[in-house]
Amino acid sequence: VQVAAAGDYYVAATGADTNAGTLAAPWKTLNHAAKQVKPGDTVYVRGGILKSGGAFGTDADTVYWNTTGTATAPITLTAYPGEQPIIHGAVYIDSTHLRISKLIFEGPLNADPSLTTARREVQVYFRTGSYIKFEDNEVRNNDYHAGIFARNVNHLEIRRCYIHNNGRFGFDADPQTGSKTYN
């Protein structure tokens, strides 16, 4: 069995998912990148606002990262050196041996966060997986529930992150459940 060499790939708001994923011809979405990369690969996200590709404010506005690395060849998702990418939309992670660093995850997730009936859950949701490092990231301005939520994940490290201004502002209680809201 011949194993392909690890590679560097690029994603940019100005890219196209039909591109090769190179620095000169980057992909447009993280959803596409997740389907292309293999253990040991690095995905560099270029500066600017990167969207999921789905309609804003709907469940389609979600990045699904379910590509897995190995203990000796983790997958890395990071900012391109000297640039600051901002990821819009929810991000759901079902992965093992993944490193995510130097990215901004930004809400709101709803078109009108002041509506009491508008609700989506989490900005960054670690749903399943293990051996994930989430370092030097910022998670901000999610308009409902949580900036980060983890369930069914083992060996998740969250270090040196700035997590702020997440939660429903101006509501004392959730309009659907009646429970107290928090930031």
PDB file of C-alpha atoms in Angstrom:
ATOM      1  CA  VAL A   1       0.000   0.000   0.000  1.00  0.00           C
ATOM      2  CA  GLN A   2       1.404   3.346  -1.015  1.00  0.00           C
ATOM      3  CA  VAL A   3       0.607   6.268   1.296  1.00  0.00           C
ATOM      4  CA  ALA A   4       0.217   9.710  -0.245  1.00  0.00           C
ATOM      5  CA  ALA A   5       2.493  12.423   1.144  1.00  0.00           C
ATOM      6  CA  ALA A   6       0.971  15.056   3.388  1.00  0.00           C
ATOM      7  CA  GLY A   7       0.123  18.311   1.687  1.00  0.00           C
ATOM      8  CA  ASP A   8      -0.630  21.953   2.290  1.00  0.00           C
ATOM      9  CA  TYR A   9      -3.970  23.260   1.063  1.00  0.00           C
ATOM     10  CA  TYR A  10      -5.599  26.691   1.075  1.00  0.00           C
ATOM     11  CA  VAL A  11      -9.097  28.080   1.546  1.00  0.00           C
ATOM     12  CA  ALA A  12     -10.057  31.694   0.793  1.00  0.00           C
ATOM     13  CA  ALA A  13     -13.288  33.668   0.480  1.00  0.00           C
ATOM     14  CA  THR A  14     -12.199  34.519  -3.081  1.00  0.00           C
ATOM     15  CA  GLY A  15     -11.527  30.867  -4.001  1.00  0.00           C
ATOM     16  CA  ALA A  16     -13.668  28.270  -5.758  1.00  0.00           C
ATOM     17  CA  ASP A  17     -14.350  24.708  -4.702  1.00  0.00           C
ATOM     18  CA  THR A  18     -13.522  23.644  -8.264  1.00  0.00           C
ATOM     19  CA  ASN A  19      -9.954  24.915  -7.764  1.00  0.00           C
ATOM     20  CA  ALA A  20      -6.985  22.715  -6.824  1.00  0.00           C
ATOM     21  CA  GLY A  21      -6.692  24.049  -3.250  1.00  0.00           C
ATOM     22  CA  THR A  22      -3.272  25.573  -3.886  1.00  0.00           C
ATOM     23  CA  LEU A  23      -2.072  28.987  -2.733  1.00  0.00           C
ATOM     24  CA  ALA A  24      -2.660  30.365  -6.256  1.00  0.00           C
ATOM     25  CA  ALA A  25      -6.014  28.559  -6.671  1.00  0.00           C
ATOM     26  CA  PRO A  26      -7.596  28.118  -3.197  1.00  0.00           C
ATOM     27  CA  TRP A  27     -10.860  26.387  -2.343  1.00  0.00           C
ATOM     28  CA  LYS A  28     -13.788  28.525  -1.221  1.00  0.00           C
ATOM     29  CA  THR A  29     -15.340  26.537   1.646  1.00  0.00           C
ATOM     30  CA  LEU A  30     -14.189  24.518   4.622  1.00  0.00           C
ATOM     31  CA  ASN A  31     -16.900  21.964   3.798  1.00  0.00           C
ATOM     32  CA  HIS A  32     -15.109  21.221   0.540  1.00  0.00           C
ATOM     33  CA  ALA A  33     -11.697  21.153   2.225  1.00  0.00           C
ATOM     34  CA  ALA A  34     -12.966  18.630   4.794  1.00  0.00           C
ATOM     35  CA  LYS A  35     -13.861  16.244   1.956  1.00  0.00           C
ATOM     36  CA  GLN A  36     -10.446  16.555   0.293  1.00  0.00           C
ATOM     37  CA  VAL A  37      -7.788  16.396   3.001  1.00  0.00           C
ATOM     38  CA  LYS A  38      -6.083  13.330   4.413  1.00  0.00           C
ATOM     39  CA  PRO A  39      -4.071  12.548   7.565  1.00  0.00           C
ATOM     40  CA  GLY A  40      -1.043  14.812   7.887  1.00  0.00           C
ATOM     41  CA  ASP A  41      -2.450  17.578   5.686  1.00  0.00           C
ATOM     42  CA  THR A  42      -2.581  21.244   6.686  1.00  0.00           C
ATOM     43  CA  VAL A  43      -5.364  23.591   5.584  1.00  0.00           C
ATOM     44  CA  TYR A  44      -4.389  27.266   5.676  1.00  0.00           C
ATOM     45  CA  VAL A  45      -7.351  29.637   5.849  1.00  0.00           C
ATOM     46  CA  ARG A  46      -6.682  33.002   4.231  1.00  0.00           C
ATOM     47  CA  GLY A  47      -7.723  36.320   5.800  1.00  0.00           C
ATOM     48  CA  GLY A  48     -11.208  37.751   5.413  1.00  0.00           C
ATOM     49  CA  ILE A  49     -14.712  36.468   6.067  1.00  0.00           C
ATOM     50  CA  LEU A  50     -15.200  32.840   5.152  1.00  0.00           C
ATOM     51  CA  LYS A  51     -18.796  31.589   4.847  1.00  0.00           C
ATOM     52  CA  SER A  52     -20.096  28.025   4.898  1.00  0.00           C
ATOM     53  CA  GLY A  53     -21.804  28.276   1.517  1.00  0.00           C
ATOM     54  CA  GLY A  54     -25.275  27.616   2.971  1.00  0.00           C
ATOM     55  CA  ALA A  55     -28.071  30.170   3.340  1.00  0.00           C
ATOM     56  CA  PHE A  56     -27.373  32.502   6.275  1.00  0.00           C
ATOM     57  CA  GLY A  57     -29.480  31.883   9.344  1.00  0.00           C
ATOM     58  CA  THR A  58     -30.484  28.336   8.326  1.00  0.00           C
ATOM     59  CA  ASP A  59     -29.153  24.917   9.288  1.00  0.00           C
ATOM     60  CA  ALA A  60     -27.451  24.830   5.870  1.00  0.00           C
ATOM     61  CA  ASP A  61     -25.146  27.597   7.164  1.00  0.00           C
ATOM     62  CA  THR A  62     -22.926  25.008   8.860  1.00  0.00           C
ATOM     63  CA  VAL A  63     -19.404  23.686   8.368  1.00  0.00           C
ATOM     64  CA  TYR A  64     -19.210  19.923   8.931  1.00  0.00           C
ATOM     65  CA  TRP A  65     -15.639  18.858   9.705  1.00  0.00           C
ATOM     66  CA  ASN A  66     -15.548  15.079   9.919  1.00  0.00           C
ATOM     67  CA  THR A  67     -12.164  14.315   8.396  1.00  0.00           C
ATOM     68  CA  THR A  68      -9.846  12.415  10.675  1.00  0.00           C
ATOM     69  CA  GLY A  69      -6.124  12.358  11.121  1.00  0.00           C
ATOM     70  CA  THR A  70      -3.977   9.830  12.959  1.00  0.00           C
ATOM     71  CA  ALA A  71      -1.764   9.998  16.045  1.00  0.00           C
ATOM     72  CA  THR A  72       1.336  10.346  13.858  1.00  0.00           C
ATOM     73  CA  ALA A  73      -0.329  12.451  11.140  1.00  0.00           C
ATOM     74  CA  PRO A  74      -2.961  14.828  12.565  1.00  0.00           C
ATOM     75  CA  ILE A  75      -4.874  17.207  10.312  1.00  0.00           C
ATOM     76  CA  THR A  76      -4.198  20.900  10.938  1.00  0.00           C
ATOM     77  CA  LEU A  77      -6.625  23.742  10.259  1.00  0.00           C
ATOM     78  CA  THR A  78      -4.977  27.126  10.835  1.00  0.00           C
ATOM     79  CA  ALA A  79      -4.745  30.748   9.729  1.00  0.00           C
ATOM     80  CA  TYR A  80      -2.428  31.602   6.885  1.00  0.00           C
ATOM     81  CA  PRO A  81       0.641  33.322   8.421  1.00  0.00           C
ATOM     82  CA  GLY A  82       0.075  37.044   9.015  1.00  0.00           C
ATOM     83  CA  GLU A  83      -3.630  36.912   8.095  1.00  0.00           C
ATOM     84  CA  GLN A  84      -6.795  36.779  10.215  1.00  0.00           C
ATOM     85  CA  PRO A  85      -9.623  34.607   8.882  1.00  0.00           C
ATOM     86  CA  ILE A  86     -13.130  34.962  10.322  1.00  0.00           C
ATOM     87  CA  ILE A  87     -15.376  31.906  10.038  1.00  0.00           C
ATOM     88  CA  HIS A  88     -19.123  32.633   9.811  1.00  0.00           C
ATOM     89  CA  GLY A  89     -21.746  29.952  10.362  1.00  0.00           C
ATOM     90  CA  ALA A  90     -21.892  27.108  12.842  1.00  0.00           C
ATOM     91  CA  VAL A  91     -18.998  24.632  12.880  1.00  0.00           C
ATOM     92  CA  TYR A  92     -19.697  20.984  13.784  1.00  0.00           C
ATOM     93  CA  ILE A  93     -16.676  18.805  14.462  1.00  0.00           C
ATOM     94  CA  ASP A  94     -16.743  14.993  14.351  1.00  0.00           C
ATOM     95  CA  SER A  95     -13.056  14.194  14.074  1.00  0.00           C
ATOM     96  CA  THR A  96     -10.021  12.655  15.691  1.00  0.00           C
ATOM     97  CA  HIS A  97      -6.445  13.888  15.706  1.00  0.00           C
ATOM     98  CA  LEU A  98      -7.302  17.417  14.610  1.00  0.00           C
ATOM     99  CA  ARG A  99      -5.556  20.714  15.406  1.00  0.00           C
ATOM    100  CA  ILE A 100      -7.409  24.012  14.978  1.00  0.00           C
ATOM    101  CA  SER A 101      -5.567  27.271  15.630  1.00  0.00           C
ATOM    102  CA  LYS A 102      -5.497  31.027  15.089  1.00  0.00           C
ATOM    103  CA  LEU A 103      -9.029  31.355  13.676  1.00  0.00           C
ATOM    104  CA  ILE A 104     -11.954  33.598  14.635  1.00  0.00           C
ATOM    105  CA  PHE A 105     -15.386  31.950  14.800  1.00  0.00           C
ATOM    106  CA  GLU A 106     -18.000  34.706  14.667  1.00  0.00           C
ATOM    107  CA  GLY A 107     -21.783  34.951  14.922  1.00  0.00           C
ATOM    108  CA  PRO A 108     -24.554  35.796  14.884  1.00  0.00           C
ATOM    109  CA  LEU A 109     -26.036  32.621  13.462  1.00  0.00           C
ATOM    110  CA  ASN A 110     -29.467  34.177  12.848  1.00  0.00           C
ATOM    111  CA  ALA A 111     -30.532  36.905  10.474  1.00  0.00           C
ATOM    112  CA  ASP A 112     -32.258  38.777  13.321  1.00  0.00           C
ATOM    113  CA  PRO A 113     -30.922  37.777  16.763  1.00  0.00           C
ATOM    114  CA  SER A 114     -33.444  40.064  18.467  1.00  0.00           C
ATOM    115  CA  LEU A 115     -36.328  37.760  17.488  1.00  0.00           C
ATOM    116  CA  THR A 116     -37.402  35.527  20.354  1.00  0.00           C
ATOM    117  CA  THR A 117     -38.325  32.744  17.922  1.00  0.00           C
ATOM    118  CA  ALA A 118     -35.018  32.736  16.033  1.00  0.00           C
ATOM    119  CA  ARG A 119     -32.654  30.147  17.466  1.00  0.00           C
ATOM    120  CA  ARG A 120     -29.701  28.081  16.469  1.00  0.00           C
ATOM    121  CA  GLU A 121     -27.500  26.486  19.030  1.00  0.00           C
ATOM    122  CA  VAL A 122     -23.734  26.613  19.030  1.00  0.00           C
ATOM    123  CA  GLN A 123     -20.958  28.424  17.188  1.00  0.00           C
ATOM    124  CA  VAL A 124     -18.355  25.621  17.563  1.00  0.00           C
ATOM    125  CA  TYR A 125     -19.792  22.205  18.448  1.00  0.00           C
ATOM    126  CA  PHE A 126     -17.448  19.300  19.197  1.00  0.00           C
ATOM    127  CA  ARG A 127     -19.977  16.490  18.649  1.00  0.00           C
ATOM    128  CA  THR A 128     -17.762  13.394  18.588  1.00  0.00           C
ATOM    129  CA  GLY A 129     -14.091  12.591  18.339  1.00  0.00           C
ATOM    130  CA  SER A 130     -10.885  12.535  20.281  1.00  0.00           C
ATOM    131  CA  TYR A 131      -7.430  14.080  20.473  1.00  0.00           C
ATOM    132  CA  ILE A 132      -8.477  17.518  19.304  1.00  0.00           C
ATOM    133  CA  LYS A 133      -6.442  20.650  20.044  1.00  0.00           C
ATOM    134  CA  PHE A 134      -8.292  23.978  19.809  1.00  0.00           C
ATOM    135  CA  GLU A 135      -5.680  26.668  20.486  1.00  0.00           C
ATOM    136  CA  ASP A 136      -5.267  30.439  20.087  1.00  0.00           C
ATOM    137  CA  ASN A 137      -8.753  30.875  18.601  1.00  0.00           C
ATOM    138  CA  GLU A 138     -11.476  33.423  19.263  1.00  0.00           C
ATOM    139  CA  VAL A 139     -15.178  32.523  19.509  1.00  0.00           C
ATOM    140  CA  ARG A 140     -17.485  35.542  19.616  1.00  0.00           C
ATOM    141  CA  ASN A 141     -20.951  36.971  19.118  1.00  0.00           C
ATOM    142  CA  ASN A 142     -22.977  33.781  18.916  1.00  0.00           C
ATOM    143  CA  ASP A 143     -26.546  34.907  19.455  1.00  0.00           C
ATOM    144  CA  TYR A 144     -27.930  31.860  21.211  1.00  0.00           C
ATOM    145  CA  HIS A 145     -26.806  29.199  23.666  1.00  0.00           C
ATOM    146  CA  ALA A 146     -23.030  28.724  23.617  1.00  0.00           C
ATOM    147  CA  GLY A 147     -19.871  29.784  21.861  1.00  0.00           C
ATOM    148  CA  ILE A 148     -18.399  26.290  22.357  1.00  0.00           C
ATOM    149  CA  PHE A 149     -20.133  23.060  23.299  1.00  0.00           C
ATOM    150  CA  ALA A 150     -18.593  19.578  23.615  1.00  0.00           C
ATOM    151  CA  ARG A 151     -20.305  16.198  23.871  1.00  0.00           C
ATOM    152  CA  ASN A 152     -18.960  12.672  23.313  1.00  0.00           C
ATOM    153  CA  VAL A 153     -15.397  13.980  22.885  1.00  0.00           C
ATOM    154  CA  ASN A 154     -12.286  12.586  24.567  1.00  0.00           C
ATOM    155  CA  HIS A 155      -8.967  14.381  24.980  1.00  0.00           C
ATOM    156  CA  LEU A 156     -10.158  17.815  23.859  1.00  0.00           C
ATOM    157  CA  GLU A 157      -7.701  20.598  24.688  1.00  0.00           C
ATOM    158  CA  ILE A 158      -8.956  24.192  24.574  1.00  0.00           C
ATOM    159  CA  ARG A 159      -6.049  26.537  25.280  1.00  0.00           C
ATOM    160  CA  ARG A 160      -5.320  30.250  25.013  1.00  0.00           C
ATOM    161  CA  CYS A 161      -8.691  31.034  23.424  1.00  0.00           C
ATOM    162  CA  TYR A 162     -10.709  34.229  23.798  1.00  0.00           C
ATOM    163  CA  ILE A 163     -14.362  33.212  24.125  1.00  0.00           C
ATOM    164  CA  HIS A 164     -16.732  36.139  24.651  1.00  0.00           C
ATOM    165  CA  ASN A 165     -20.102  37.780  23.981  1.00  0.00           C
ATOM    166  CA  ASN A 166     -21.924  34.503  23.364  1.00  0.00           C
ATOM    167  CA  GLY A 167     -25.525  34.077  24.483  1.00  0.00           C
ATOM    168  CA  ARG A 168     -28.852  35.803  24.067  1.00  0.00           C
ATOM    169  CA  PHE A 169     -28.613  39.422  25.129  1.00  0.00           C
ATOM    170  CA  GLY A 170     -31.682  41.295  26.274  1.00  0.00           C
ATOM    171  CA  PHE A 171     -33.629  38.136  27.175  1.00  0.00           C
ATOM    172  CA  ASP A 172     -34.066  37.064  30.787  1.00  0.00           C
ATOM    173  CA  ALA A 173     -35.497  33.699  29.794  1.00  0.00           C
ATOM    174  CA  ASP A 174     -35.456  31.494  26.715  1.00  0.00           C
ATOM    175  CA  PRO A 175     -38.757  32.108  24.891  1.00  0.00           C
ATOM    176  CA  GLN A 176     -39.269  28.421  24.143  1.00  0.00           C
ATOM    177  CA  THR A 177     -38.023  26.701  27.316  1.00  0.00           C
ATOM    178  CA  GLY A 178     -38.379  29.445  29.941  1.00  0.00           C
ATOM    179  CA  SER A 179     -34.878  28.731  31.281  1.00  0.00           C
ATOM    180  CA  LYS A 180     -32.585  31.612  32.264  1.00  0.00           C
ATOM    181  CA  THR A 181     -30.224  32.849  29.530  1.00  0.00           C
ATOM    182  CA  TYR A 182     -26.534  33.488  30.160  1.00  0.00           C
ATOM    183  CA  ASN A 183     -23.570  35.117  28.463  1.00  0.00           C
TER     184      ASN A 183
END
